[in-house]
Short mmCIF file of C-alpha atoms in Angstrom, two decimals:
data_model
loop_
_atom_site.label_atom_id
_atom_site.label_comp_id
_atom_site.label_asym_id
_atom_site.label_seq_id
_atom_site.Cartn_x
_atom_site.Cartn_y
_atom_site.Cartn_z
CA UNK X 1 2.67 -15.08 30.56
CA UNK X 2 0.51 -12.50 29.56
CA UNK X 3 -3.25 -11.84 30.58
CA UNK X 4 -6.03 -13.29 29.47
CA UNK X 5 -8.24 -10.55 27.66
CA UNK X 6 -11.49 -10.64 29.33
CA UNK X 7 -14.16 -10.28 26.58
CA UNK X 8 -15.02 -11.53 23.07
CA UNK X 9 -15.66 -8.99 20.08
CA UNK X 10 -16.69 -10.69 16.82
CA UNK X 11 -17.49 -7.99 14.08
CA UNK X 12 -18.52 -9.89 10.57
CA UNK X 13 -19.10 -8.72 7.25
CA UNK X 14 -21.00 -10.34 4.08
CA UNK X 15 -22.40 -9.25 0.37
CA UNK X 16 -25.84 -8.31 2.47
CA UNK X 17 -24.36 -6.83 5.57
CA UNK X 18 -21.49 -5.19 6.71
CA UNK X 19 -20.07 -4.13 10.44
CA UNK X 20 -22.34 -6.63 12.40
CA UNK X 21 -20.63 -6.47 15.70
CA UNK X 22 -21.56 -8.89 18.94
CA UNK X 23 -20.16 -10.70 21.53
CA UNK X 24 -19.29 -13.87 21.72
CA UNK X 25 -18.92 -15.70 25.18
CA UNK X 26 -15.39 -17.21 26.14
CA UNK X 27 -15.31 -20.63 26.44
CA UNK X 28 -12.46 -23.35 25.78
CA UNK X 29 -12.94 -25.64 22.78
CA UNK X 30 -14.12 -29.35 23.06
CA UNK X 31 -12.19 -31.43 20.61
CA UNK X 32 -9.78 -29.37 20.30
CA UNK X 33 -9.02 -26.01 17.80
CA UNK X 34 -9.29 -25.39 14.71
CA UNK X 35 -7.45 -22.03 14.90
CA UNK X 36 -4.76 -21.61 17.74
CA UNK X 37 -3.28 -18.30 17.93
CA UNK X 38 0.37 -18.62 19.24
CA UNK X 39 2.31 -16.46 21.96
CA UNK X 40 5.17 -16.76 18.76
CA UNK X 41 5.55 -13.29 17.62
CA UNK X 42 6.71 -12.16 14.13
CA UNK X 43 7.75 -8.77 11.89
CA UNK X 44 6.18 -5.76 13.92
CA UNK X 45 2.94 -4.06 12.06
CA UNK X 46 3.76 -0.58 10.43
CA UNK X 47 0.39 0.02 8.76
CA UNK X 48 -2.27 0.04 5.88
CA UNK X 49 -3.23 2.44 3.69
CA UNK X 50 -3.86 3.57 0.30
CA UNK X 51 -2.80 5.90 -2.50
CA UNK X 52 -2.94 9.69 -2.90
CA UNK X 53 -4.09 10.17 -6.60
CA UNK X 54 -5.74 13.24 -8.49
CA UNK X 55 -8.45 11.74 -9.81
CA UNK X 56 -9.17 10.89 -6.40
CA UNK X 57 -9.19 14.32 -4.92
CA UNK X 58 -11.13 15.51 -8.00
CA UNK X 59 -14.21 13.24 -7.05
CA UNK X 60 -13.75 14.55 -3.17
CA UNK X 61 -13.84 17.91 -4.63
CA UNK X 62 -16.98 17.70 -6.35
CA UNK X 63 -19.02 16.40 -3.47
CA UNK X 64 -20.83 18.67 -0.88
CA UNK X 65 -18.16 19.62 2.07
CA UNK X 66 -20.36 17.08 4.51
CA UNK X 67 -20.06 14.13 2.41
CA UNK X 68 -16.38 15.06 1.86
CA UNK X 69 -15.23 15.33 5.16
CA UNK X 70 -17.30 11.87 5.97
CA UNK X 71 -15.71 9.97 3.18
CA UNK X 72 -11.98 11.23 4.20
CA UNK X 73 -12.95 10.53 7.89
CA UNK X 74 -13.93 7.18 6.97
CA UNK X 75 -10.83 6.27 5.45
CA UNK X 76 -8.19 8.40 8.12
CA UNK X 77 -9.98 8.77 11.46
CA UNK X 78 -7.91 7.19 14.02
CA UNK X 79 -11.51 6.29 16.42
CA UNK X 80 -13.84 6.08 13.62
CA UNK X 81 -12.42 5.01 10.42
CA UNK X 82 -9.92 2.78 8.84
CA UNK X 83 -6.99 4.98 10.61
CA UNK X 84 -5.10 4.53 7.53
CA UNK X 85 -1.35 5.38 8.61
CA UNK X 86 0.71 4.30 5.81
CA UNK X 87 0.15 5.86 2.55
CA UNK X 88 1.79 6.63 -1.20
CA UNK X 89 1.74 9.10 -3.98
CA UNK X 90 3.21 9.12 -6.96
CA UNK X 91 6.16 11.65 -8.16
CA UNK X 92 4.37 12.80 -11.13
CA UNK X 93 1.55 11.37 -13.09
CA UNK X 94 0.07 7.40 -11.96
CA UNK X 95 -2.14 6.26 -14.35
CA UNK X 96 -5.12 8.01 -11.98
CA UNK X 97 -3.25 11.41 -12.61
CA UNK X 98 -6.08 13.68 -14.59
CA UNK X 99 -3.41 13.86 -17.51
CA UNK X 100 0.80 13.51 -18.08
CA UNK X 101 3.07 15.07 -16.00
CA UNK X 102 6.32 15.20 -14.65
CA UNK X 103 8.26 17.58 -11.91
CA UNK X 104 10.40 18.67 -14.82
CA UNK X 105 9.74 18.53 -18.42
CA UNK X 106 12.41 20.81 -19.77
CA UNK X 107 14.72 18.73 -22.03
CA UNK X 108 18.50 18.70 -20.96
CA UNK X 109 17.64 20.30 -17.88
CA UNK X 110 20.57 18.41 -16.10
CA UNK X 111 20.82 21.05 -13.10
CA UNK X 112 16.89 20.56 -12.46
CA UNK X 113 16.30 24.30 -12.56
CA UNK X 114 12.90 24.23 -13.77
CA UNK X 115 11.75 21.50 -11.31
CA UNK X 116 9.05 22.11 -9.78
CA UNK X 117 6.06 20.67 -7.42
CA UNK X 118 3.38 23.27 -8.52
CA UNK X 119 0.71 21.23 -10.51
CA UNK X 120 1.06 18.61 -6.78
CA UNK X 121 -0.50 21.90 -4.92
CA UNK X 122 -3.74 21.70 -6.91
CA UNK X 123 -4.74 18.06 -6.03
CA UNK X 124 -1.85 15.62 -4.24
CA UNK X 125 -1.15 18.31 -1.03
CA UNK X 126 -4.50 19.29 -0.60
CA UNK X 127 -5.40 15.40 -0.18
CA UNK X 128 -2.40 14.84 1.67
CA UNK X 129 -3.53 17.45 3.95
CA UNK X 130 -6.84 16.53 4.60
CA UNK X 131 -5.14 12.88 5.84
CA UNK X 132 -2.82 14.34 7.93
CA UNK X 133 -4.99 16.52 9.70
CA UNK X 134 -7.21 13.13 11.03
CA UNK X 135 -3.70 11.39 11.21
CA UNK X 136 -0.70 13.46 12.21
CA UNK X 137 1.76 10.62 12.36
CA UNK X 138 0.72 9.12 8.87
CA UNK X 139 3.97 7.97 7.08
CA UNK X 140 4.15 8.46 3.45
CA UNK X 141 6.35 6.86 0.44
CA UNK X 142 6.03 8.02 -3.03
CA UNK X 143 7.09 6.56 -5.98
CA UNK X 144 7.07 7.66 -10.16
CA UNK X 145 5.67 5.85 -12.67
CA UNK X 146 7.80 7.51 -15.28
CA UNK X 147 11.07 9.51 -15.45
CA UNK X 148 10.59 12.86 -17.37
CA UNK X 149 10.04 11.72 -20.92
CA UNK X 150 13.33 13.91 -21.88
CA UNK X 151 15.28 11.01 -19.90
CA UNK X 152 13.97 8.22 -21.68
CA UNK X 153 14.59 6.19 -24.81
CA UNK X 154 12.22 7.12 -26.81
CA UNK X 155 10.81 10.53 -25.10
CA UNK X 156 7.80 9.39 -24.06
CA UNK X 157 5.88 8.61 -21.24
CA UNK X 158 4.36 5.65 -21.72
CA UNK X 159 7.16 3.10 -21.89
CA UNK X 160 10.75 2.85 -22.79
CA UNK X 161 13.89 2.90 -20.20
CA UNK X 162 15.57 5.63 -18.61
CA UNK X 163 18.65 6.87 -20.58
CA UNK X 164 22.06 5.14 -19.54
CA UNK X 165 24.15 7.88 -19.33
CA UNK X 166 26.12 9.55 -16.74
CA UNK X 167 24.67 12.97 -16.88
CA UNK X 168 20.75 12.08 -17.10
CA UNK X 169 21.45 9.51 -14.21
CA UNK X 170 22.90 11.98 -12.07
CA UNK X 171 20.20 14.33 -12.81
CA UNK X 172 17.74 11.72 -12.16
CA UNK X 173 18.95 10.93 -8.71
CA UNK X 174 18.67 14.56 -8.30
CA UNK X 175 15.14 14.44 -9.44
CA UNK X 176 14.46 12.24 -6.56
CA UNK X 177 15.94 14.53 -3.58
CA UNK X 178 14.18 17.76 -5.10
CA UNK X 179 11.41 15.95 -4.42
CA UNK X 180 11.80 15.18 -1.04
CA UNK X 181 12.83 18.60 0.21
CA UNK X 182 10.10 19.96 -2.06
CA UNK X 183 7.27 18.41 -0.29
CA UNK X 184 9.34 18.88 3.01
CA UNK X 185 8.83 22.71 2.34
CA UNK X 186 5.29 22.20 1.99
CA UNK X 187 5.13 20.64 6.02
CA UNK X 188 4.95 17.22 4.16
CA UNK X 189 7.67 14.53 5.33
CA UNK X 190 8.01 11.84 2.78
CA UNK X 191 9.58 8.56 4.00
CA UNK X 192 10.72 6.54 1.99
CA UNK X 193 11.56 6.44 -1.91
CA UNK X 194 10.85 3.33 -4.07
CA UNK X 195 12.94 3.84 -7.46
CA UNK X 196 10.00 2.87 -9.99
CA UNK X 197 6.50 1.53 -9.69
CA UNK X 198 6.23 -1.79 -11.57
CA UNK X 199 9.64 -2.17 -13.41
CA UNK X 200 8.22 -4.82 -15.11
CA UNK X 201 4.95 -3.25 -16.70
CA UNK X 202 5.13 -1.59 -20.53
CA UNK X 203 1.71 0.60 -20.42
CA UNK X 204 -0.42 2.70 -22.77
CA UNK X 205 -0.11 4.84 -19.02
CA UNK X 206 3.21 6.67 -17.06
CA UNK X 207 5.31 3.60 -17.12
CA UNK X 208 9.20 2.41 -17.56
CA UNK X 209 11.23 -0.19 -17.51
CA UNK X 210 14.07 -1.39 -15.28
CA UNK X 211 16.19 -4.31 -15.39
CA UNK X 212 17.23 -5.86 -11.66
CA UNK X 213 20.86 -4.98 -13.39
CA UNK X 214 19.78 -1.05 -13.93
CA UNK X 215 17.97 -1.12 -10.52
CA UNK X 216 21.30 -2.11 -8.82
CA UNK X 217 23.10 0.16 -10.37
CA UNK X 218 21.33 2.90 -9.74
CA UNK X 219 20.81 2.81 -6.36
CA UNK X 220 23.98 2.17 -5.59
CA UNK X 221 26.22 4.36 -7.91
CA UNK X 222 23.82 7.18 -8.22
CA UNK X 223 20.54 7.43 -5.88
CA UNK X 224 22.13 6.35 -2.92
CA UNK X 225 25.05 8.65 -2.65
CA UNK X 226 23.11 11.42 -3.95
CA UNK X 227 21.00 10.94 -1.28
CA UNK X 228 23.72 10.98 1.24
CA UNK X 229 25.55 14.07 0.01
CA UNK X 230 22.42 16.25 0.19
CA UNK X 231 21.79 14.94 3.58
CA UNK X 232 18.19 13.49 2.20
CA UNK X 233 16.08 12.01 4.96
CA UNK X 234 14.48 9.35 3.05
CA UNK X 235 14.72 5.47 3.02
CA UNK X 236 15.77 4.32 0.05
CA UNK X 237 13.08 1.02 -0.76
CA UNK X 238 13.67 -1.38 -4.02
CA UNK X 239 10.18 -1.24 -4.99
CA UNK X 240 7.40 -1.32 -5.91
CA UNK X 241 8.38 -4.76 -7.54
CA UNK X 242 5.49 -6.31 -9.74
CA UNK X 243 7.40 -9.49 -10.54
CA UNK X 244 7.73 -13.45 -9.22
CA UNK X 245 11.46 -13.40 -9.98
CA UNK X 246 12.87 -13.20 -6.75
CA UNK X 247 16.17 -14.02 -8.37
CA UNK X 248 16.36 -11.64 -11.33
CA UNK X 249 15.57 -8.78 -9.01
CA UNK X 250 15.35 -8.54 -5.06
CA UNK X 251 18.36 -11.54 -4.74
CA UNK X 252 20.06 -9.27 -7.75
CA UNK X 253 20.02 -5.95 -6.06
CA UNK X 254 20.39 -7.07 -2.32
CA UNK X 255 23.61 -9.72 -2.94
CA UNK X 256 25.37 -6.75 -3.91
CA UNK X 257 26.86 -5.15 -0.88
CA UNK X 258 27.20 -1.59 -2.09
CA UNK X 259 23.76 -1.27 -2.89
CA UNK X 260 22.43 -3.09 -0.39
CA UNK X 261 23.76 -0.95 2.08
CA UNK X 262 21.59 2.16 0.64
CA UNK X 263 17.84 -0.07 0.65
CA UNK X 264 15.78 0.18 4.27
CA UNK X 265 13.17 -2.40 2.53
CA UNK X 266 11.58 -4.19 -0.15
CA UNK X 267 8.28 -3.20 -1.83
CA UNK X 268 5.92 -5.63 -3.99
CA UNK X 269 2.60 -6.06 -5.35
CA UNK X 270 0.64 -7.82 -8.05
CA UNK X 271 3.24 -10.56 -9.13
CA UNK X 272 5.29 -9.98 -6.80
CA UNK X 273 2.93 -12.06 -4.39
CA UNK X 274 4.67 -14.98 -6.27
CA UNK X 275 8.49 -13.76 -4.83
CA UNK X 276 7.59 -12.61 -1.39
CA UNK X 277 8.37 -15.74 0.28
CA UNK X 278 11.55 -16.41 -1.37
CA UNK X 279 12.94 -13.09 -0.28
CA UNK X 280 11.88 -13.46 3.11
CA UNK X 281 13.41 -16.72 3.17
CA UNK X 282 16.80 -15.41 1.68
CA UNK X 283 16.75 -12.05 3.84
CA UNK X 284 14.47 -12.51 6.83
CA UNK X 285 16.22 -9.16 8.33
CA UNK X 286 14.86 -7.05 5.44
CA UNK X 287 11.75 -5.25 5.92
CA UNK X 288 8.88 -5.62 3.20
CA UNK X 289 5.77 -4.08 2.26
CA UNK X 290 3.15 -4.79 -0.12
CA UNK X 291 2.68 -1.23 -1.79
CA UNK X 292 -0.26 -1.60 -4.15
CA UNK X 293 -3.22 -3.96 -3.49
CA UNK X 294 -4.84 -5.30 -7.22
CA UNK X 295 -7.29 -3.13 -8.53
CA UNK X 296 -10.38 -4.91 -9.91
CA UNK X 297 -13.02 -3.85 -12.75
CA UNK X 298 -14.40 -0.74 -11.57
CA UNK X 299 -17.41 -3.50 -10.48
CA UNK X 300 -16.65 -3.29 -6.42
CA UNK X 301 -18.35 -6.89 -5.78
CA UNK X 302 -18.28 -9.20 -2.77
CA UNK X 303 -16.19 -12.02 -4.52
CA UNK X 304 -13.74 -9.25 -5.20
CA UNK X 305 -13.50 -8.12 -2.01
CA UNK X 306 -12.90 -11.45 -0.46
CA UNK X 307 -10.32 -12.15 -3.25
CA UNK X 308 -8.51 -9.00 -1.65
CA UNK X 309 -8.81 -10.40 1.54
CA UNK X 310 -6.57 -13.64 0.42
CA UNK X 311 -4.06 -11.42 -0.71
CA UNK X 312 -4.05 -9.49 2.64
CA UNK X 313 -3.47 -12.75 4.35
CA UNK X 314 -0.52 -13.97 1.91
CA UNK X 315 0.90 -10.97 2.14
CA UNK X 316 0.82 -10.97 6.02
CA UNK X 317 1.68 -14.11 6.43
CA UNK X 318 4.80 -14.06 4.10
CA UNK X 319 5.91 -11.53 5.96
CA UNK X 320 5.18 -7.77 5.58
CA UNK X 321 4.92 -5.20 7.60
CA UNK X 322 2.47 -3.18 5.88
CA UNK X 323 -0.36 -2.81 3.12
CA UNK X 324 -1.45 -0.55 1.11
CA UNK X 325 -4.51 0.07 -1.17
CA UNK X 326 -4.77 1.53 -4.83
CA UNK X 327 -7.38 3.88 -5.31
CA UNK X 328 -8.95 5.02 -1.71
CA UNK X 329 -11.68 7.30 -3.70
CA UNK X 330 -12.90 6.88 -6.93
CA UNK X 331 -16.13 8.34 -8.90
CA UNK X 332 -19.19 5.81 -10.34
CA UNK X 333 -17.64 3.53 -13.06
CA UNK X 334 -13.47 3.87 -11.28
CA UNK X 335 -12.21 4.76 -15.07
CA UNK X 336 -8.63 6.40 -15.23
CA UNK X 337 -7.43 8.23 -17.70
CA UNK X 338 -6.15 6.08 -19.92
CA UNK X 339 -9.36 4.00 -20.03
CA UNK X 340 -9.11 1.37 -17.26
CA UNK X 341 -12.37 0.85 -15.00
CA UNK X 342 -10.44 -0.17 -11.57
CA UNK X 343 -12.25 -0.46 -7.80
CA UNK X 344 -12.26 2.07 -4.54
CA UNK X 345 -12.86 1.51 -1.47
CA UNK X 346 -15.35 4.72 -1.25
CA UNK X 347 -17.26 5.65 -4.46
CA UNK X 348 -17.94 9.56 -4.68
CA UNK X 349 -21.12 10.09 -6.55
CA UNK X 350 -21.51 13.50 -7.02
CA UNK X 351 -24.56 13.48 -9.35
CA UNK X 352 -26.32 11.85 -6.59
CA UNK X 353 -24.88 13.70 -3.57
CA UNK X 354 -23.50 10.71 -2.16
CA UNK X 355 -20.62 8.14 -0.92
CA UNK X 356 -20.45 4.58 -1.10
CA UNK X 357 -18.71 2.79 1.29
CA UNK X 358 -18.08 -0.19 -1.57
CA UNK X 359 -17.41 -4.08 -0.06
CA UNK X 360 -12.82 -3.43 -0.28
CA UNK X 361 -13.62 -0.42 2.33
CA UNK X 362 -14.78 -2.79 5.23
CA UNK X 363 -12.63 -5.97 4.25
CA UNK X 364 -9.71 -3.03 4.86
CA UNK X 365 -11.26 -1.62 7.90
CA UNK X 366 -11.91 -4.92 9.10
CA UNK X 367 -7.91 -5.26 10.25
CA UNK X 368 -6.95 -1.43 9.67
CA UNK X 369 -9.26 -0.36 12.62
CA UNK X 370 -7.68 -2.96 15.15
CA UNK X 371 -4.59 -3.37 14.10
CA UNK X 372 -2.37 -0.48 15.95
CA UNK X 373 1.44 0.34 14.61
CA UNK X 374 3.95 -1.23 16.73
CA UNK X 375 1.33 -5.11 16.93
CA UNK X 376 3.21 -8.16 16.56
CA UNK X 377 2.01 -10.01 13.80
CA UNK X 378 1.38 -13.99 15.38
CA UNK X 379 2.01 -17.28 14.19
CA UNK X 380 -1.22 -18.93 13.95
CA UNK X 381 -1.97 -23.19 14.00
CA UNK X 382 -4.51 -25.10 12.61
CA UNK X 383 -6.54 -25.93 9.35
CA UNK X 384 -8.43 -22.22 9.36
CA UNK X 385 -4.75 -20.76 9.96
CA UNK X 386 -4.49 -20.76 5.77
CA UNK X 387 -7.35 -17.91 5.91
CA UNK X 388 -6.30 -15.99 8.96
CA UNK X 389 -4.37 -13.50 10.74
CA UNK X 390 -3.54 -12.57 13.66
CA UNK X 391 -2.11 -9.49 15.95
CA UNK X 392 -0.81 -8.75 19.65
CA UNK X 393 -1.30 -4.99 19.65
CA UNK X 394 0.80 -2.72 21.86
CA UNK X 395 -1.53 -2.96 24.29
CA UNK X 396 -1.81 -6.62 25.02
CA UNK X 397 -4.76 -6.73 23.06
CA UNK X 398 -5.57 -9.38 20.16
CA UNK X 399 -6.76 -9.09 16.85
CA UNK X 400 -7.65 -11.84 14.82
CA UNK X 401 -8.79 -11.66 10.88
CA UNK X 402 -10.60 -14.36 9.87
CA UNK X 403 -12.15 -15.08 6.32
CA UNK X 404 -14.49 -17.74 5.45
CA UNK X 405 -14.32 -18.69 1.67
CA UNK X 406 -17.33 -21.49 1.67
CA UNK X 407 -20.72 -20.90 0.72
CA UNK X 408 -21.88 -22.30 3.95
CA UNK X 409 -21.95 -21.33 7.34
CA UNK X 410 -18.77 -22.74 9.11
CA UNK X 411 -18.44 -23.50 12.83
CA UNK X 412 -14.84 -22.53 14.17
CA UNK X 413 -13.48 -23.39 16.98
CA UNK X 414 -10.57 -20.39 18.37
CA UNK X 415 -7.93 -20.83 20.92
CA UNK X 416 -5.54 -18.45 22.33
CA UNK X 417 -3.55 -18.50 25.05
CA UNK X 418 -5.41 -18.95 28.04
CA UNK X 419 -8.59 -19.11 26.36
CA UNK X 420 -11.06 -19.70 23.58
CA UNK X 421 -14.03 -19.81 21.63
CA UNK X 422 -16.88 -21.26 19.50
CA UNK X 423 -17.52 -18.76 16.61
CA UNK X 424 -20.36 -19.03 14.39
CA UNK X 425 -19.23 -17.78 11.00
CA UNK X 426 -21.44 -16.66 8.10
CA UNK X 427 -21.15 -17.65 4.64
CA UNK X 428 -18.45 -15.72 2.42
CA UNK X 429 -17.71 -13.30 5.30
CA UNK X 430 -14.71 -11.70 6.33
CA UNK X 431 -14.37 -11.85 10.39
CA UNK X 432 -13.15 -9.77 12.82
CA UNK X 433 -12.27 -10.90 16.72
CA UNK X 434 -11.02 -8.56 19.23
CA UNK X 435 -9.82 -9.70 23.01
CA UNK X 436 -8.76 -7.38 25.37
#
């Protein structure tokens, strides 16, 4: 039996105001709960997050050094901020790149001699840099969006499938390890791989195709003992899968025993809410993560922001052990390159000297603040369990997330073990309680 924590934090957040903290007196429920929090632990927390992009470092860039160094404190200070421990970049251009790029464009540059991480130094490791100073033991993972066009059928960038031949999948593999030790040159310890982001996607951005066939292959006859002869420190994920088909790709790659043996984890997002809970049912061992949260309109409203809350729950609940945002700074508007107007969680308005802390940023800090690495993610009970989560933290300490989704003010009645509560929940709010 553990403790009872001995006081109440509620913080709450709504379309007219954010970060209202009070306390809420401990008292046990008449009638019974509608939310019991069970002693039933499940997959240990590893962390949230978001993505390293250029565009994103670009709009940092052009602020004044104050308002820079409050918006990356915002998102990365461990007391303060989100703590954001878990994040990604790309290996080459994402669609938020400022233009196309690879690490090697040379054509039939099989021995990788021109590779190179130089055009990473002018945005991606100055960001990374500016995280790691606020978070030291921030984990990274990086995936590409495209192979160098001179690998793919056709040569471009923007869709098509890698080349199936022996000497451009060798090199490829290749492609992935120089990039690991690159970046470990640089002070910068990336750790894990995922082979391509959204196999499934043909884009007018960096994108390419993989079959769950190809992505078996690969990892096992190419990336993963590549990876082991050049002693590469690096899990090897399947990810980041953007598909419901558990069948066609996670149950395709992991039955196999060869490749299975190279993958430390599954990676999904967008779709791939629709196969998460068939692939922890099939391989409950497996770790998972969900590696890009959905991106919006570039509008950064309320309903948005509590739509991103329900996919932080499923996601949770189905069992991963991290998540991870898109686009952590954006300027006014969110456009990319290629055209797409897509959310942030902190708007960088340099015309007006200012940040924006926009609705996403608190329904992220909202569990990212109280949620340490290492919690035990609960089993919750009860009718409100379908819009909650909840944590143990190292510590002892609980975290619960709580969303209300009705246009009315909703009266909740919390349990725990040892204890409980009456909470008084706002319309369209996402919740916050804290014990211990």
């Amino acid at each position: 039996m553990r403790t009872t924590p001995d006081r109440l934090m509620l913080v709450s957040s709504t379309e007219g105001r954010q970060w209202r903290r009070r306390t809420v007196a401990r008292g046990m429920p008449r009638g019974g709960s509608d939310l019991l929090v069970t002693g039933e632990e499940k997959q240990r927390w590893r962390g949230f997050g978001g993505c390293f992009n250029e565009l994103g470092w670009i709009a940092l860039s052009g602020l004044p050094s104050r308002l820079r160094k409050a918006a990356l404190d915002a998102l990365f200070h461990p007391a303060t901020g989100c703590a954001f421990n878990l994040c990604r970049l790309p290996i080459g251009a994402s669609d938020y790149a400022l233009d196309w790029y690879s690490h090697d464009e040379t054509p039939g540059d099989y021995s990788l001699r021109r590779f190179s991480i130089e055009r990473d130094r002018r945005c991606l490791i100055p960001y990374i840099r500016e995280g790691l100073k606020r978070r030291p033991d921030m984990e990274l993972f990086a995936s590409p969006w495209s192979p160098p066009t001179w690998m793919k059928n056709p040569p471009v960038y923007n869709y098509g499938t890698l080349v199936w031949e022996d000497r451009v999948l060798r090199a490829y593999a290749m492609y992935f390890a120089r990039f690991v030790r690159e970046y470990l040159r640089e002070g910068i310890r990336i750790s894990q791989v995922h082979v391509q982001n959204e196999p499934l996607a043909d884009q007018k951005f960096p994108s390419c195709l993989w079959s769950g066939e190809k992505l078996r292959d690969f990892i096992r006859d190419y990336l993963g003992p590549c990876f082991r002869k050049e002693k590469t420190e690096c899990e090897i994920w399947l990810g980041t899968l953007n598909t419901d088909d558990h069948y066609g790709y996670a149950h395709r790659v992991l039955s196999d025993p060869a490749a299975a043996s190279f993958i430390r984890g599954v990676g999904y997002q967008w779709a791939g809410k629709g196969a998460i809970q068939r692939t922890r049912m099939a391989w409950p061992d497996i770790p998972l993560m969900q590696t890009e949260n959905e991106c919006g309109d570039g509008r950064n409203t309320w309903d948005y922001a509590m739509y991103v809350f329900s996919l932080m729950q499923h996601y949770i609940t189905n069992g991963v052990a991290a998540y991870v945002y898109w686009n952590m700074v954006l300027p006014p508007g969110g456009r990319s390159t290629w055209g797409w107007s897509q959310n942030a969680m902190i708007t960088a308005d340099a015309e007006r000297g200012r940040i924006v802390l926009n609705p996403e940023f608190y329904v992220m800090k909202h569990l990212s603040a109280f949620v340490k690495p290492g919690a035990a993610v609960l089993r919750l009970e009860g009718p409100w369990s379908a819009m909650s989560v909840g944590f143990r933290n190292p510590d002892g300490s609980l975290v619960v997330g709580i969303g209300n989704m009705l246009c009315d003010r909703q009266v909740l009645h919390l349990e725990w073990e040892g204890g409980g509560a009456e909470l008084d929940l706002d319309p369209r709010s996402v919740n916050t309680v804290v014990l211990g």
